PDB file of C-alpha atoms in Angstrom:
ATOM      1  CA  UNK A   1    -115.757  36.460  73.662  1.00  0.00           C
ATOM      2  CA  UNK A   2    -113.351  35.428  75.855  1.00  0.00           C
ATOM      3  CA  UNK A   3    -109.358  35.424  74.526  1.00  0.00           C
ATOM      4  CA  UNK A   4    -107.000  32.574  75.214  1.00  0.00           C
ATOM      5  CA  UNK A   5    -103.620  32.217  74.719  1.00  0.00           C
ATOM      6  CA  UNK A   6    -102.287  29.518  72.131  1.00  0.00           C
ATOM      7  CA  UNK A   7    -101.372  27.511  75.232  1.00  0.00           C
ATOM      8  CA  UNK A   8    -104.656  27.543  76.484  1.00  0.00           C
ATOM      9  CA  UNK A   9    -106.353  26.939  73.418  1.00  0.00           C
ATOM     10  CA  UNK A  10    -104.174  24.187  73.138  1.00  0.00           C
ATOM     11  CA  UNK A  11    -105.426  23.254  76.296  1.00  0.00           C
ATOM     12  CA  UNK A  12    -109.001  23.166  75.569  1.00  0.00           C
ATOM     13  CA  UNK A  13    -108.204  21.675  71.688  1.00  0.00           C
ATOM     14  CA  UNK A  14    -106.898  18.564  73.589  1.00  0.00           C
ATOM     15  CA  UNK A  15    -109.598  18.221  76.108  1.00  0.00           C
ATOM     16  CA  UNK A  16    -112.565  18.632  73.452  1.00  0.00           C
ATOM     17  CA  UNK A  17    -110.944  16.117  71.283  1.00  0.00           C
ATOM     18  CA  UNK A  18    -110.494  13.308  74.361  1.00  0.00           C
ATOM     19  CA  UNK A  19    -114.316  13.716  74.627  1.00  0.00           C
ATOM     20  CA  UNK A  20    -114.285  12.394  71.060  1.00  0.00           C
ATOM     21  CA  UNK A  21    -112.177  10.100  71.567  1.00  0.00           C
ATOM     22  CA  UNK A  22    -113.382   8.799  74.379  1.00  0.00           C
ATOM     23  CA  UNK A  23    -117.035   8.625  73.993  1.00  0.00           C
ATOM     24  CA  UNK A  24    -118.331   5.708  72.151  1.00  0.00           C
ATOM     25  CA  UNK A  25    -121.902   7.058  72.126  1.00  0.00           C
ATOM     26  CA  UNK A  26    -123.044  10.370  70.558  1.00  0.00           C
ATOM     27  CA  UNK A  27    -126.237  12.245  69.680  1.00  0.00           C
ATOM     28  CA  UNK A  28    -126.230  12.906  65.322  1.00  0.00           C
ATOM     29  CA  UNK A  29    -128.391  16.220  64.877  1.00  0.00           C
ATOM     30  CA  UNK A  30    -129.634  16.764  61.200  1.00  0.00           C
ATOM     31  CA  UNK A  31    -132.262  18.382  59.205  1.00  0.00           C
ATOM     32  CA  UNK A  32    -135.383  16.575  58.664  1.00  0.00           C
ATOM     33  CA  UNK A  33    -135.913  15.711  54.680  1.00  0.00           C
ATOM     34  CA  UNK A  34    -138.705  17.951  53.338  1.00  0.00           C
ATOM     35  CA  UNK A  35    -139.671  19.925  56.493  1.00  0.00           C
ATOM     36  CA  UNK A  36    -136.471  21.126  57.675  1.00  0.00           C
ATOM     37  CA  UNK A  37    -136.887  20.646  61.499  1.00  0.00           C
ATOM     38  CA  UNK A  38    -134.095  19.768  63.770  1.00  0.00           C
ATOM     39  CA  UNK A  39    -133.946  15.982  64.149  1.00  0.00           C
ATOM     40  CA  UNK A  40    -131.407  14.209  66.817  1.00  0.00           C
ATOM     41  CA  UNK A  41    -131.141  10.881  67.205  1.00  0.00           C
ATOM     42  CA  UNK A  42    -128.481   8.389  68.863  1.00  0.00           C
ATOM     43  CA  UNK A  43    -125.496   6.695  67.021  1.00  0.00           C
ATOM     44  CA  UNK A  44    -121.910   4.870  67.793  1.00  0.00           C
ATOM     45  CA  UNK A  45    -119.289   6.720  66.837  1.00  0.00           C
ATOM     46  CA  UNK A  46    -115.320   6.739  66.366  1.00  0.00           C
ATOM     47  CA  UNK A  47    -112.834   8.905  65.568  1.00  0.00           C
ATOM     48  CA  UNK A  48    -110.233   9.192  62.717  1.00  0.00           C
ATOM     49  CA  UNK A  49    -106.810  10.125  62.982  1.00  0.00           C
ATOM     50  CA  UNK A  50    -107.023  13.605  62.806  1.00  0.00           C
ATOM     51  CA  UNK A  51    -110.360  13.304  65.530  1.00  0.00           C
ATOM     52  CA  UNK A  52    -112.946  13.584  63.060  1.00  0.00           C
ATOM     53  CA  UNK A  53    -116.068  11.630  63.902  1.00  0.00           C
ATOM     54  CA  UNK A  54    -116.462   8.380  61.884  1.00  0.00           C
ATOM     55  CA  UNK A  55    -120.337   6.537  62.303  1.00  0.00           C
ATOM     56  CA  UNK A  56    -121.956   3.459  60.573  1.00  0.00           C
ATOM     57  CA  UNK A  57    -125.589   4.118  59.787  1.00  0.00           C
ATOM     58  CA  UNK A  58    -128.116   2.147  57.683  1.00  0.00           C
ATOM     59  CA  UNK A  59    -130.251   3.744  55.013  1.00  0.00           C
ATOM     60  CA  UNK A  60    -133.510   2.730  56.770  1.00  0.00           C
ATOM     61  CA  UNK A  61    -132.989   5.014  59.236  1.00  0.00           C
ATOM     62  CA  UNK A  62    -134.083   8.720  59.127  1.00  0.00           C
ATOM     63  CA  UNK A  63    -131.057  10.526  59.753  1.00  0.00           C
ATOM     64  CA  UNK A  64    -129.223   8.757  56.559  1.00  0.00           C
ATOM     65  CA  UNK A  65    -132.415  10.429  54.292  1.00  0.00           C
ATOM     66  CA  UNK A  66    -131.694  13.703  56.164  1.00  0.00           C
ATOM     67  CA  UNK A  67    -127.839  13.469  55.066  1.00  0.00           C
ATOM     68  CA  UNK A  68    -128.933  12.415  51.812  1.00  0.00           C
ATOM     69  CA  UNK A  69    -131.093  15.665  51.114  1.00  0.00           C
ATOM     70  CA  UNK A  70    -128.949  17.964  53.248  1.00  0.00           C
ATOM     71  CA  UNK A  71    -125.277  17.557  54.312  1.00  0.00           C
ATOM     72  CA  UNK A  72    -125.336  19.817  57.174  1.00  0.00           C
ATOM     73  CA  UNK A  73    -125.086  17.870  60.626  1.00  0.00           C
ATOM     74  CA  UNK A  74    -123.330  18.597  64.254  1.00  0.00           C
ATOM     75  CA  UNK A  75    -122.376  15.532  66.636  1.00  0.00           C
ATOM     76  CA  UNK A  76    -122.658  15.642  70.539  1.00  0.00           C
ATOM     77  CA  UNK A  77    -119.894  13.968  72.171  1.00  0.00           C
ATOM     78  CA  UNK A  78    -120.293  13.917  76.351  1.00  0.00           C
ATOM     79  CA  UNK A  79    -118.498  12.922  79.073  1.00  0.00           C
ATOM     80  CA  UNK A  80    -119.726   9.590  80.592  1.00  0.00           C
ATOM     81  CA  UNK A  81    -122.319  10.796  83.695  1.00  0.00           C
ATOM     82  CA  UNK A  82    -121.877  10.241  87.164  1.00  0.00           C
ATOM     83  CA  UNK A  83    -123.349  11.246  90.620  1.00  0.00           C
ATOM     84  CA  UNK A  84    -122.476  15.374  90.054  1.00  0.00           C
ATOM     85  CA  UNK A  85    -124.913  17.459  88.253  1.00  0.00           C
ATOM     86  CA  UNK A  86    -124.200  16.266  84.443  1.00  0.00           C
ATOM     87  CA  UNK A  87    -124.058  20.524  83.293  1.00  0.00           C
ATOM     88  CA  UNK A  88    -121.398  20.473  84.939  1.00  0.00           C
ATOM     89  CA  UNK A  89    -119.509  17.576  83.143  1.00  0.00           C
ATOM     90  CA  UNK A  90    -117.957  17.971  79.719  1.00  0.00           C
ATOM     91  CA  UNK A  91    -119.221  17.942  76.092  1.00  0.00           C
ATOM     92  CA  UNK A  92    -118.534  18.915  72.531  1.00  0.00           C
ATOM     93  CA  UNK A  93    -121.009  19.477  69.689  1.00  0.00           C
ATOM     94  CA  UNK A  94    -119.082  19.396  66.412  1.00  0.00           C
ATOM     95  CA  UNK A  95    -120.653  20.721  63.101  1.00  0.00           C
ATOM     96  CA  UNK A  96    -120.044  20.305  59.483  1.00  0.00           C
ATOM     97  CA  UNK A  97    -121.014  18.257  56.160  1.00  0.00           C
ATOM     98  CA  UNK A  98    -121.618  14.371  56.705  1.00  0.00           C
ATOM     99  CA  UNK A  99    -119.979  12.752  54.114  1.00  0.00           C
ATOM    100  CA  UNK A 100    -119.958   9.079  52.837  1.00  0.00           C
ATOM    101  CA  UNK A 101    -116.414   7.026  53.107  1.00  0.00           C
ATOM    102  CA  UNK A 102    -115.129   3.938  51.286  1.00  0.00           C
ATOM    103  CA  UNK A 103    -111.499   4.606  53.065  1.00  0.00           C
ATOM    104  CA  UNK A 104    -110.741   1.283  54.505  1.00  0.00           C
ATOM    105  CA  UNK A 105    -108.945   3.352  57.566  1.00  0.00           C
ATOM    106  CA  UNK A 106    -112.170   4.739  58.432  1.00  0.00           C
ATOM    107  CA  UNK A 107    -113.548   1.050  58.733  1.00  0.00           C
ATOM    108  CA  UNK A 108    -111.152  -0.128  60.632  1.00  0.00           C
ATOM    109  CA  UNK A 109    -110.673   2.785  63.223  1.00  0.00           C
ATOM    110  CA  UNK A 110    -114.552   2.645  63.414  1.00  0.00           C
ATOM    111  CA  UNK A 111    -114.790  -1.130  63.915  1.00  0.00           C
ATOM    112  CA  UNK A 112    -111.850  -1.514  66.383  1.00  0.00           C
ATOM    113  CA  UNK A 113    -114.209   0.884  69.079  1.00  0.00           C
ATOM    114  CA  UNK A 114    -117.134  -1.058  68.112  1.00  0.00           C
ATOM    115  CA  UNK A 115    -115.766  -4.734  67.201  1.00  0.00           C
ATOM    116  CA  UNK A 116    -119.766  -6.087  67.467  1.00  0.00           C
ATOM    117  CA  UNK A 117    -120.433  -4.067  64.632  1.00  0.00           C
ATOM    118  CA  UNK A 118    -118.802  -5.979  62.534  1.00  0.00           C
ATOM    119  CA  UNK A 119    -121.573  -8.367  62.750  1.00  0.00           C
ATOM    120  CA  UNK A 120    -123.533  -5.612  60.087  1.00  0.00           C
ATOM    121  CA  UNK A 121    -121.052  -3.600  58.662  1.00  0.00           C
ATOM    122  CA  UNK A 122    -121.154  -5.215  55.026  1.00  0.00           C
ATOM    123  CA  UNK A 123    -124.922  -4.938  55.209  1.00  0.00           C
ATOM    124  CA  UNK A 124    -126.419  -3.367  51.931  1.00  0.00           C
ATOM    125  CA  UNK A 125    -128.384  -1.091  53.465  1.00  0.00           C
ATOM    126  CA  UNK A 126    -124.999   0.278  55.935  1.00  0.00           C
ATOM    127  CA  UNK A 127    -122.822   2.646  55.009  1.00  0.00           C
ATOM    128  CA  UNK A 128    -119.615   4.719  57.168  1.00  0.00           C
ATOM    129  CA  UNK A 129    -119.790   8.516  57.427  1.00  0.00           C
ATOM    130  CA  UNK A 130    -117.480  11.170  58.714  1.00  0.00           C
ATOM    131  CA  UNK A 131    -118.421  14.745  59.677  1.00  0.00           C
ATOM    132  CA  UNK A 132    -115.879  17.049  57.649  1.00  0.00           C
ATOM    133  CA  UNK A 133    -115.248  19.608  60.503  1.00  0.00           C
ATOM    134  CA  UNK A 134    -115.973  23.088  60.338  1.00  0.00           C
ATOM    135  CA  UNK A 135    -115.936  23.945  63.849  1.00  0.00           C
ATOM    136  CA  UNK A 136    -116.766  22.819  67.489  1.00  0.00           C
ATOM    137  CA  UNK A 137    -118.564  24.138  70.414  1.00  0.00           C
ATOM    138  CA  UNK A 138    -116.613  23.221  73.851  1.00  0.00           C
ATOM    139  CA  UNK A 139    -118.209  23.325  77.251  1.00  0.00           C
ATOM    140  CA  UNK A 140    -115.520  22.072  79.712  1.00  0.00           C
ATOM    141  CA  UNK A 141    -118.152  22.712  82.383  1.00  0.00           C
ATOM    142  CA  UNK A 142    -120.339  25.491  83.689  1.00  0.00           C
ATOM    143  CA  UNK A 143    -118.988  29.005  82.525  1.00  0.00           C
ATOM    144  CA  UNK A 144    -116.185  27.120  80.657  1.00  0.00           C
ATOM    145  CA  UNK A 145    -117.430  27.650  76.928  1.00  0.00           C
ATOM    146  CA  UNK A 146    -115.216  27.816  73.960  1.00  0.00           C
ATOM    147  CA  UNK A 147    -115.764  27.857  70.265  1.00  0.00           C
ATOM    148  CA  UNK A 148    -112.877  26.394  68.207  1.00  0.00           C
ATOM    149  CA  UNK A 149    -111.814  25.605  64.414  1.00  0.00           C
ATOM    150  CA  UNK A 150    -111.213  22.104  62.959  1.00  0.00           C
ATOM    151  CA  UNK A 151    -107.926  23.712  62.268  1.00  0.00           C
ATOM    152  CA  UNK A 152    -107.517  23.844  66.348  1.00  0.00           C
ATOM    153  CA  UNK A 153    -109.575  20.903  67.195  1.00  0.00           C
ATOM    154  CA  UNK A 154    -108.062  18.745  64.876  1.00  0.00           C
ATOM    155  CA  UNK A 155    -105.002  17.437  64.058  1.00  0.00           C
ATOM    156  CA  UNK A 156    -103.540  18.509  60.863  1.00  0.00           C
ATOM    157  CA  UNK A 157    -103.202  16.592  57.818  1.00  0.00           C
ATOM    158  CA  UNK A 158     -99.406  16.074  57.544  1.00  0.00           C
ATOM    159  CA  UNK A 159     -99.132  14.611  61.096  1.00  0.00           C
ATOM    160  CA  UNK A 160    -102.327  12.574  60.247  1.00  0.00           C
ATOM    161  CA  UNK A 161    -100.393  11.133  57.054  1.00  0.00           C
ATOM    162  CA  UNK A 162     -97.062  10.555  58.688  1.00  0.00           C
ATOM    163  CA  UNK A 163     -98.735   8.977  61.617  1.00  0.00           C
ATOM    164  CA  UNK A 164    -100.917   6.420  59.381  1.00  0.00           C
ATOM    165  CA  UNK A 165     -98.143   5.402  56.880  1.00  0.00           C
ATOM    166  CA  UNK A 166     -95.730   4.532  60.277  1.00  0.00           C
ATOM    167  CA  UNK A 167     -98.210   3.237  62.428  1.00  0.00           C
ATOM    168  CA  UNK A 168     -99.097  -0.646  61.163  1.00  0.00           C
ATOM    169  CA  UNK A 169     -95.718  -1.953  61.423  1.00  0.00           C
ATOM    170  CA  UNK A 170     -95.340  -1.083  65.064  1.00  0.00           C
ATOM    171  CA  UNK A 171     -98.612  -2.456  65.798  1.00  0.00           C
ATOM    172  CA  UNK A 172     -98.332  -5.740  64.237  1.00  0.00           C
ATOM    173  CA  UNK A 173     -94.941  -6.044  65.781  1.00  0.00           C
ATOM    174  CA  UNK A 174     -96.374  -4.786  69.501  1.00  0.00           C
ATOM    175  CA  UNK A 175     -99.044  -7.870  68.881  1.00  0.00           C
ATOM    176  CA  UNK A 176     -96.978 -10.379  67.762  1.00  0.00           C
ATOM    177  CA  UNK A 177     -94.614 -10.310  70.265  1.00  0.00           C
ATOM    178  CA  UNK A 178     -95.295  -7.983  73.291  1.00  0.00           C
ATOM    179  CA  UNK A 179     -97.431 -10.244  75.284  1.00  0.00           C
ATOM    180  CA  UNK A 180     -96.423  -8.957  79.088  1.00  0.00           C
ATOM    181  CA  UNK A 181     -97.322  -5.457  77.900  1.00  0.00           C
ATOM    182  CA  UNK A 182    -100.702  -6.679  76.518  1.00  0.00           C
ATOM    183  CA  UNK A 183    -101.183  -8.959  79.855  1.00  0.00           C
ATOM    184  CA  UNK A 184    -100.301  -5.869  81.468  1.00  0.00           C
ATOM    185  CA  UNK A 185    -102.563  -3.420  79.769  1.00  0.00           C
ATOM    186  CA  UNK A 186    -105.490  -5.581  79.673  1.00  0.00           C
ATOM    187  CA  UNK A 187    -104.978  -6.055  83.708  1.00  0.00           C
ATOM    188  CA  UNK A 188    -104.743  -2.278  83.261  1.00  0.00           C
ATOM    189  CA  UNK A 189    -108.173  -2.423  81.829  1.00  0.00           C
ATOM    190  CA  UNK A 190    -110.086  -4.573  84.398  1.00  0.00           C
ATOM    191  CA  UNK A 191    -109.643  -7.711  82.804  1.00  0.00           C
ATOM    192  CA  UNK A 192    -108.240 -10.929  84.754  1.00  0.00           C
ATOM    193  CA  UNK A 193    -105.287 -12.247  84.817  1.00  0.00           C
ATOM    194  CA  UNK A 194    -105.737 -14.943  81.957  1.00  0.00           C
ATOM    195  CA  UNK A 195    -106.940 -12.355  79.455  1.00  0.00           C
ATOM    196  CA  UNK A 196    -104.876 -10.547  76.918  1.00  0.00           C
ATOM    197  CA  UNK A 197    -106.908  -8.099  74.148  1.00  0.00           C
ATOM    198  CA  UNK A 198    -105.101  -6.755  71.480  1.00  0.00           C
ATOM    199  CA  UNK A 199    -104.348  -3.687  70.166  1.00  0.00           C
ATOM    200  CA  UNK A 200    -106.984  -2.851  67.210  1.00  0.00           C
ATOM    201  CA  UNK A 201    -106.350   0.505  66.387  1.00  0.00           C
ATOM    202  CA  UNK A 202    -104.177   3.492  67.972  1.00  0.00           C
ATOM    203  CA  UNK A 203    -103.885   6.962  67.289  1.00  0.00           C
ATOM    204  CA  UNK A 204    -101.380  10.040  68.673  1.00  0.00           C
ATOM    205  CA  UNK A 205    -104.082  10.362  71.823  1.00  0.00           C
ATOM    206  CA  UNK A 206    -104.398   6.540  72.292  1.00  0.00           C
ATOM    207  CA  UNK A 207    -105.664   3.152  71.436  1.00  0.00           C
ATOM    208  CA  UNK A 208    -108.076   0.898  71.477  1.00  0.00           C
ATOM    209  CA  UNK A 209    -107.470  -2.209  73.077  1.00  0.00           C
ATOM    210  CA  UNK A 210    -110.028  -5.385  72.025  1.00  0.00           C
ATOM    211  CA  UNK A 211    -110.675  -7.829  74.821  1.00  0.00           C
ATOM    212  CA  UNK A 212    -112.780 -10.364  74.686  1.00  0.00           C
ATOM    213  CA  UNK A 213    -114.956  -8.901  71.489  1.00  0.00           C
ATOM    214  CA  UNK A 214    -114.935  -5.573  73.712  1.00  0.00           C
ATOM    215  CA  UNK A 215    -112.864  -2.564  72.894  1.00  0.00           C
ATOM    216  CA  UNK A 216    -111.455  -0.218  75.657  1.00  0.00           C
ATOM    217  CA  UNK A 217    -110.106   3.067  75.034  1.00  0.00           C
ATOM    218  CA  UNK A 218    -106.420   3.744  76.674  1.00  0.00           C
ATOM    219  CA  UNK A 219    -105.222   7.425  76.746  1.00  0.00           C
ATOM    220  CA  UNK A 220    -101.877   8.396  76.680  1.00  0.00           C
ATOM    221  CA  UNK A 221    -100.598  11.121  78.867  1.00  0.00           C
ATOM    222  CA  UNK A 222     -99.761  13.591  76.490  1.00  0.00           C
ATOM    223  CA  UNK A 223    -100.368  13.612  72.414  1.00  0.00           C
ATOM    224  CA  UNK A 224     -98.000  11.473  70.665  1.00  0.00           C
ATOM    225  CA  UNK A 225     -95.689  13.169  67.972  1.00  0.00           C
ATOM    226  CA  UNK A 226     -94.051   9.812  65.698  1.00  0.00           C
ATOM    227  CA  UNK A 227     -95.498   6.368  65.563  1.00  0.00           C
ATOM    228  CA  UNK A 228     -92.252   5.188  66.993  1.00  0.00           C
ATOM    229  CA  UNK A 229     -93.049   6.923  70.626  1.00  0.00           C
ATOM    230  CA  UNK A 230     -95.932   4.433  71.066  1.00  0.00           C
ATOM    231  CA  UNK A 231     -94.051   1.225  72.698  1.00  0.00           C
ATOM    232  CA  UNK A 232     -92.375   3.570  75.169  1.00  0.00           C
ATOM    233  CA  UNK A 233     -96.020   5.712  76.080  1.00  0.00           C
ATOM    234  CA  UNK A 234     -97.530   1.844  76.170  1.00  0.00           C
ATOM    235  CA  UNK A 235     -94.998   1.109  78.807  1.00  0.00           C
ATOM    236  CA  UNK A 236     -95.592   4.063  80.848  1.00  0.00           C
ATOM    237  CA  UNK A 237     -99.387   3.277  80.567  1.00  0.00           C
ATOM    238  CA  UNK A 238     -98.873  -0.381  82.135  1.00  0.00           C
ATOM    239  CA  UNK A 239     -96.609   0.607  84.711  1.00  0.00           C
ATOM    240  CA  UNK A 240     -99.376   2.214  86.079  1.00  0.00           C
ATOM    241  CA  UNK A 241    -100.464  -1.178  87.511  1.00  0.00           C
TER     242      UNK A 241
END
């Protein structure tokens, strides 16, 4: 097993939850009702806060049944693929218990990444899950392999808290009357000139930017540590133009 310093793993914490955050599509492994086999099948997913993985799934599907019977699930996040050898590109697999949420910050994290979901979210059959983190398997690439704890891929509770209870005000007030920085970020995003999204959703790694009933993931630099650093990091992000 291969030893890393608290820097490193710090490192490798940050990049393993970016692939999270970042991916909008994952692969949901759980255990087949009845037989037990492995079953994997494809969902949308978001993150909350902290980085844990937040899906909408119907009841009509197999993979709610499996939860039902059997908690136990992991989560594939990957990097998007591209012409090199995908082995070679990053992915996490995250594993833990699959739990049903009413939170209403769940819903709203989940439907700012997926704003067309909206369309079935109060459906009776669809319900929002998150996958309580127990640990996570990193490969950064070939030979790059880490395993690490929620309590290193996530991030902890108290900065979760702090950052939700501060975080609404600055939003609403970045909306209402930041326009050049939203003209500027939604340039930023590959939109034209005449478009400006809004920001649906942000967290200390980023935000989600809705354009056009689209949502587009923006990553800050480095992790955030107070709600109030987000109009300066937004800056820095559009005058990247």
């Amino acid at each position: 097993m291969t030893l890393h310093s608290s820097a490193e793993l710090g490192l490798i914490a940050t990049a393993a939850r970016g692939l999270l955050r970042n991916a909008s599509v994952a692969s949901l492994a759980t255990l087949e009702s009845g037989s037990g086999d492995p079953y994997a099948s494809l969902i949308i997913a978001a993150t909350e806060t902290d980085g844990s993985p937040v899906f909408l799934i119907s009841t009509l599907a197999w993979h709610t049944r499996n939860l039902e019977a059997d908690a136990r699930a992991s989560v594939l996040f990957a990097a998007a693929v591209g012409p090199d050898d995908p082995l070679n590109l990053g992915r996490v697999s995250v594993m833990g218990l699959a739990e049903r949420t009413a939170d209403p910050l769940s819903r709203r994290r989940f439907l700012a990444r997926h704003p067309s979901a909206a369309r079935y979210a109060d459906f009776a059959d669809f319900s929002f899950w998150r996958l309580r983190v127990e640990r996570a398997h990193f490969v950064g690439g070939f030979g790059r392999i880490t395993t690490l704890g929620a309590e290193s891929l996530l991030l902890n509770a108290v900065a979760s808290r702090n950052w939700d209870d501060g975080i609404d005000s600055i939003l609403s007030l970045l909306n209402a009357e930041q326009s050049d920085l939203l003209a500027r970020l939604s340039r930023l995003s590959g939109a034209g000139e005449q478009n400006c999204g809004q920001i649906a959703a942000c967290d200390p790694d980023g935000c989600d930017l809705v354009l056009d009933g689209k949502s587009v993931r923006l990553t800050f630099a480095a992790s955030l540590g107070a709600p109030p650093e987000l109009p300066r990091a937004l800056w820095e992000l559009a005058g990247t133009l």
